[in-house]
């Protein structure tokens, strides 16, 4: 174990991904001493999402398998929700996750080596067959990020059928979030369903607009920044 100088840089850079070693943190301590991680404290980055490649910290990479992280303090602010800037400390320090224990600014190799090992997924955390797991499975089946990327690319290449399919996918994503809220799971939306698909449109250089006909349409508003198929898109 290393001595942390409490600069807070790693905590401001984003909360840790959870690994199977951390699953015990999600159960209540019978003695009531250790606070437990609530699923509302977590966010899922789903397979296919473009993410900054921590800990290398360079460029966007496409996630091949999903990861569950401790969420940030606010939308757009990835500073770990358990980081207290005054006086630069972790409010869960004795119970911090495995990645935080490996973190050593002066020797990043340990974390870099272990970063991809034994990552926990939503399905390690949600009871199998339960309502939340079933909703997440249904959502993943109909609203996966790789499927969205394929439709976005097809649309950019002029396939109008892809437009209606992608708009339907966005509506299903919204509908799943509404269903989750109805059963009282709204606070854990980021964990159960990940980030809204509408928030990913930007990386495909797309936006939704309402046309003069009153219907929703997709429009190109920028460049394709999704890491995969980037070369192919240069001709789209
Ligand atoms: S859990 Fe604690 S040590 Fe880990 S990133 Fe969050 S604030 Fe920092």
Short mmCIF file of C-alpha atoms in Angstrom, two decimals, residues 13-15 38 63 66 73 82 84 115 124 149 187 198 213 227 229 236:
data_model
loop_
_atom_site.label_atom_id
_atom_site.label_comp_id
_atom_site.label_asym_id
_atom_site.label_seq_id
_atom_site.Cartn_x
_atom_site.Cartn_y
_atom_site.Cartn_z
CA UNK A 13 -10.27 12.74 -12.67
CA UNK A 14 -13.25 10.46 -12.08
CA UNK A 15 -14.40 7.84 -9.63
CA UNK A 38 -25.81 2.35 -2.92
CA UNK A 63 -15.53 0.08 -24.36
CA UNK A 66 -19.35 -2.49 -19.71
CA UNK A 73 -20.73 14.93 -8.44
CA UNK A 82 -17.02 10.83 -2.38
CA UNK A 84 -14.41 16.35 -0.40
CA UNK A 115 -7.34 -1.85 -14.65
CA UNK A 124 -22.86 -8.92 -10.77
CA UNK A 149 -23.49 3.48 -33.84
CA UNK A 187 -32.33 7.62 -8.55
CA UNK A 198 -29.70 11.11 -26.66
CA UNK A 213 -44.21 18.53 -40.67
CA UNK A 227 -13.59 6.16 -32.45
CA UNK A 229 -15.41 3.36 -38.09
CA UNK A 236 -19.86 9.76 -45.41
#
